[in-house]
Short mmCIF file of C-alpha atoms in Angstrom, two decimals:
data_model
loop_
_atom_site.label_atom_id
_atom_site.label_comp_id
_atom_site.label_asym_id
_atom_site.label_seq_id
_atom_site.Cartn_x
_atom_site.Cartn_y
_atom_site.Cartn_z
CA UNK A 770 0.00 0.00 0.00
CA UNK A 771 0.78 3.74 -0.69
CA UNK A 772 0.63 6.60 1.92
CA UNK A 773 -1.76 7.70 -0.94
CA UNK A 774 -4.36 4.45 -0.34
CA UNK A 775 -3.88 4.63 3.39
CA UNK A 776 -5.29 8.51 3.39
CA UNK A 777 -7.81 7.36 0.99
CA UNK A 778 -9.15 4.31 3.60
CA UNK A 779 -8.78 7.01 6.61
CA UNK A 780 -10.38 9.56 5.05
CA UNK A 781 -13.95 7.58 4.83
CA UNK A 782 -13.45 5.05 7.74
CA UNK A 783 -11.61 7.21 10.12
CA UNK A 784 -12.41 11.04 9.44
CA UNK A 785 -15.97 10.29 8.06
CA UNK A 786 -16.74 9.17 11.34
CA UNK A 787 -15.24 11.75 13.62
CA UNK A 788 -16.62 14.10 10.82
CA UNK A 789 -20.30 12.94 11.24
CA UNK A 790 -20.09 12.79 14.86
CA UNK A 791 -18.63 16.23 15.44
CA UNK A 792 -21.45 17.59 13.13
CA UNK A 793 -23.82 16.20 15.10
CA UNK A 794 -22.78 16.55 18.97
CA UNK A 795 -23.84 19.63 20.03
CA UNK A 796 -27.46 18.46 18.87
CA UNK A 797 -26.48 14.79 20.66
CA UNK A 798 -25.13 16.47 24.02
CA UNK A 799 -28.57 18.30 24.20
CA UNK A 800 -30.69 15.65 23.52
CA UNK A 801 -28.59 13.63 25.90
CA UNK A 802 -28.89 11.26 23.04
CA UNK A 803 -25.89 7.97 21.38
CA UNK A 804 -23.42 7.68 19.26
CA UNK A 805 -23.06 4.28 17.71
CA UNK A 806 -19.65 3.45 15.63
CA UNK A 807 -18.61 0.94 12.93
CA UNK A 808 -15.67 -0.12 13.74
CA UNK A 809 -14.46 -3.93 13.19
CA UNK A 810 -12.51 -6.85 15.05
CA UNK A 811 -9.57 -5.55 12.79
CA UNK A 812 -9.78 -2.59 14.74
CA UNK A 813 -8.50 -4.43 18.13
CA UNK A 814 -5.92 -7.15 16.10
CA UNK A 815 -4.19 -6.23 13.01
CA UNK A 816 -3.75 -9.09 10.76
CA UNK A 817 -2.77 -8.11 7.53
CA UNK A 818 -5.33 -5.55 6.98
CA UNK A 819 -3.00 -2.49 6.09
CA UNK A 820 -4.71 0.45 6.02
CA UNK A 821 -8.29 -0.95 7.03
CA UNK A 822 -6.94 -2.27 10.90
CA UNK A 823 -5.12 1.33 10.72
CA UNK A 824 -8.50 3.36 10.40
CA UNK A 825 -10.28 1.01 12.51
CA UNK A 826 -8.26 1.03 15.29
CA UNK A 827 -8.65 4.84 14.96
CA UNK A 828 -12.76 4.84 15.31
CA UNK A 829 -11.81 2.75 18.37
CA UNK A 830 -9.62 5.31 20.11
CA UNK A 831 -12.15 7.91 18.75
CA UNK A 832 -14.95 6.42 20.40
CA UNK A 833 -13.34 5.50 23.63
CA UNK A 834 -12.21 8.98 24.06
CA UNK A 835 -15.89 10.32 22.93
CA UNK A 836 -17.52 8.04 25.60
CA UNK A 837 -15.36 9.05 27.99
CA UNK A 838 -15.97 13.17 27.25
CA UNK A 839 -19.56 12.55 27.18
CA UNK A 840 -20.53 10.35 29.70
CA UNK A 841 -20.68 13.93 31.87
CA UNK A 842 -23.43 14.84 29.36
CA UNK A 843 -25.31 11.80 29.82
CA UNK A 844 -24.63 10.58 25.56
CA UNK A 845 -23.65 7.11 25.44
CA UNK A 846 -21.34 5.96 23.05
CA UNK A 847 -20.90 2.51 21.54
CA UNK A 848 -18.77 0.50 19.25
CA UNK A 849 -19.81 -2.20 16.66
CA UNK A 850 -16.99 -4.36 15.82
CA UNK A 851 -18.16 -6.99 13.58
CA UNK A 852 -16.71 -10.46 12.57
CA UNK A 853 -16.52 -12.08 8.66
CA UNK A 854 -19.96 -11.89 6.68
CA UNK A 855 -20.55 -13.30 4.09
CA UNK A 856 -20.86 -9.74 2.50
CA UNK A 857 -19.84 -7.94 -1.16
CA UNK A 858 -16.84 -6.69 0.26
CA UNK A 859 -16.36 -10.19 1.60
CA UNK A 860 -17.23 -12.07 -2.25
CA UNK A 861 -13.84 -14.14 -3.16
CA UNK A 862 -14.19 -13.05 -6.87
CA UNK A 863 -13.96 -9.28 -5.99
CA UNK A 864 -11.24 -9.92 -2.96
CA UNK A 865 -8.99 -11.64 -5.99
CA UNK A 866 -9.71 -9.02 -8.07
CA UNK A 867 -8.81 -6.15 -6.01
CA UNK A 868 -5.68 -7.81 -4.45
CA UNK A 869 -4.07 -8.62 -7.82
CA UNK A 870 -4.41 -5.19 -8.82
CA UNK A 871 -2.78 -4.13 -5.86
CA UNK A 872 -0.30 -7.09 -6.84
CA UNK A 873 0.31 -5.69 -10.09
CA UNK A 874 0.95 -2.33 -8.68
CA UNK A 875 3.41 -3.06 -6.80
CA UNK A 876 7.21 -2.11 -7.62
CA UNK A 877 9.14 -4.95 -9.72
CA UNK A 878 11.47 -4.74 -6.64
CA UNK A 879 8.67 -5.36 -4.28
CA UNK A 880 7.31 -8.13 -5.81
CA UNK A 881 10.83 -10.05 -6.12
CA UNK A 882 11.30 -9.68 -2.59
CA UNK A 883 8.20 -11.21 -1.70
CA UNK A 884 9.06 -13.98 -4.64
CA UNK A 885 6.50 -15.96 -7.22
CA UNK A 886 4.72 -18.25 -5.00
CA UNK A 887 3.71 -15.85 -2.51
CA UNK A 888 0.88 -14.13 -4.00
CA UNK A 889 -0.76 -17.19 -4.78
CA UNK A 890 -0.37 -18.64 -1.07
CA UNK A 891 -1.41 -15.39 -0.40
CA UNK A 892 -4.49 -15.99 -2.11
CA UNK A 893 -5.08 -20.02 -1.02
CA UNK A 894 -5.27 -18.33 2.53
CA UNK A 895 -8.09 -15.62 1.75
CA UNK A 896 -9.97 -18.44 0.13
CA UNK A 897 -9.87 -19.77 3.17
CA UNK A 898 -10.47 -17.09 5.52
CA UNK A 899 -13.65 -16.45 3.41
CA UNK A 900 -15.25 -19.74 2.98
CA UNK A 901 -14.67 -20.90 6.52
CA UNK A 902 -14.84 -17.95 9.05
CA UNK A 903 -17.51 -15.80 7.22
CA UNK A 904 -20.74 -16.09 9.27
CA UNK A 905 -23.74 -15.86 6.84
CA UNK A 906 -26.08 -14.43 8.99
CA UNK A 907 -25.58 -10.76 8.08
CA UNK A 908 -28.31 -10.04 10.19
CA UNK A 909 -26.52 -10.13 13.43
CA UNK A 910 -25.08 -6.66 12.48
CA UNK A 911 -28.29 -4.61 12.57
CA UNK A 912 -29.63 -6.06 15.51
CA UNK A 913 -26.38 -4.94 17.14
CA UNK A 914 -26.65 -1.46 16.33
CA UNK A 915 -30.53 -1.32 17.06
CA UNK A 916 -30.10 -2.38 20.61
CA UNK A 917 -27.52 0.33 21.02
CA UNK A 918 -29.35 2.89 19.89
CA UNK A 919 -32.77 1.29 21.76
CA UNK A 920 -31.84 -0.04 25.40
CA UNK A 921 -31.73 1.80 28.07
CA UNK A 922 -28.58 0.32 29.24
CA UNK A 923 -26.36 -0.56 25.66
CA UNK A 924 -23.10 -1.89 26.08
CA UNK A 925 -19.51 -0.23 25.27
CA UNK A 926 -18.49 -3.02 22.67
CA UNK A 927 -21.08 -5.35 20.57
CA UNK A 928 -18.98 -7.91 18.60
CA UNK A 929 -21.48 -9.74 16.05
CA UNK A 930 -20.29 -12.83 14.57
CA UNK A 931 -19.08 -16.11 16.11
CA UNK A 932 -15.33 -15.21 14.56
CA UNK A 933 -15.30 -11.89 16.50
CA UNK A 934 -16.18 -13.98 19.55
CA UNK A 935 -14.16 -16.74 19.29
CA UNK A 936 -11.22 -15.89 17.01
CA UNK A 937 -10.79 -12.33 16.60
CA UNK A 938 -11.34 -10.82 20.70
CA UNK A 939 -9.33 -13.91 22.70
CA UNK A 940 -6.44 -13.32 19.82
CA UNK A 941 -6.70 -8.95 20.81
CA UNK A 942 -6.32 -10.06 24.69
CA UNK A 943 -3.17 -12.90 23.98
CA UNK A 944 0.59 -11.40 24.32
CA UNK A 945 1.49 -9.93 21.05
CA UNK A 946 4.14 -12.74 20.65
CA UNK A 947 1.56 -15.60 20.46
CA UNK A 948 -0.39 -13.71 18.04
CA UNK A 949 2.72 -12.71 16.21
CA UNK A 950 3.76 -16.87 15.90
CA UNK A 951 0.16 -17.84 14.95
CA UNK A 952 -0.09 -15.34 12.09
CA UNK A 953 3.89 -16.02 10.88
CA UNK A 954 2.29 -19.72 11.00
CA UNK A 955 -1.13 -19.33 8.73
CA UNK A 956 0.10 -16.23 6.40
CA UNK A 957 2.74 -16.96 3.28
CA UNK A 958 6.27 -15.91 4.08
CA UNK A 959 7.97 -13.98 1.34
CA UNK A 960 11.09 -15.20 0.08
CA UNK A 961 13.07 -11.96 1.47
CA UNK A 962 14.98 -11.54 -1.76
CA UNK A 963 17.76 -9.17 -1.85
CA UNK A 964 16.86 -6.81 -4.32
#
């Protein structure tokens, strides 16, 4: 990734949100009313998400600080960090697609390092990732955000998706080192070329 595509995924996930929010919050603080975030389990354990992880873990930090500003102005805010679903963005056909353009972008010298076979182990592992871990109940999302916004006591943190519960979160709370081993374990290793 460029500095170029990380502004560009910031700029919606990241300062969209803080942009909306802040537009809003004099009109939330009076009406003592919520503010409910997307965020993501990328946004508590990066794992190979580039620039996505980066703007989620953002919203997180965002929102955490919000909650804790506003809690004296009785606004409640919550995060939604969801799991896989089986989604559009999620679709195999359109993951391939978009990773080999970013592939193909990629400096000749880039690519070497990384060597031949990478990119396509690279790709054997998002099959998996998507046919395995995405949950296809989509639904789970919306009900999420409509208890925030509806019960009188919402929580912090709503993590829909069984991945998010039982992947994703115990991973974010492990020592960095275990997480570190298990991803050098599942993820292609490049072939560290001297270029």
């Amino acid at each position: 990734m460029t500095l170029q595509d990380y502004r560009r995924v910031m700029e919606v996930n990241t300062f969209g949100t803080i942009g909306v929010t802040l537009s809003f919050l004099s009109l939330i603080k009076k009406a003592q009313g919520r503010v409910v975030n997307m965020a993501s389990v990328l946004g508590r354990i990066s794992a190979n998400g580039g620039g996505y992880c980066v703007s989620k873990y953002a919203v997180e930090a965002f929102s955490d600080s919000l909650r804790r500003d506003m809690q004296h102005f009785g606004v409640k805010v919550c995060i939604i960090e969801p799991g896989f679903f089986k989604t559009a963005v999620t679709n195999l056909d359109s993951i391939e697609k978009s990773l080999q353009q970013l592939w193909d972008q990629m400096p000749p010298e880039t690519q070497r390092s990384y060597g031949h076979t990478f990119f396509k182990q690279y790709l054997k592992v998002q099959r998996i990732i998507m046919n395995f871990i995405c949950d296809p109940d989509i639904s789970k999302v919306p009900k999420c955000i409509e208890h925030a916004l509806q019960a009188s006591y919402p929580r912090t943190r709503y993590s829909p998706g069984w991945d998010a519960k039982l992947v994703w979160l115990p991973a974010s709370y492990m020592p960095s080192f275990i997480v570190d081993a298990v991803l050098a374990f599942v993820l292609p290793k490049p072939e560290y070329r001297v270029c």
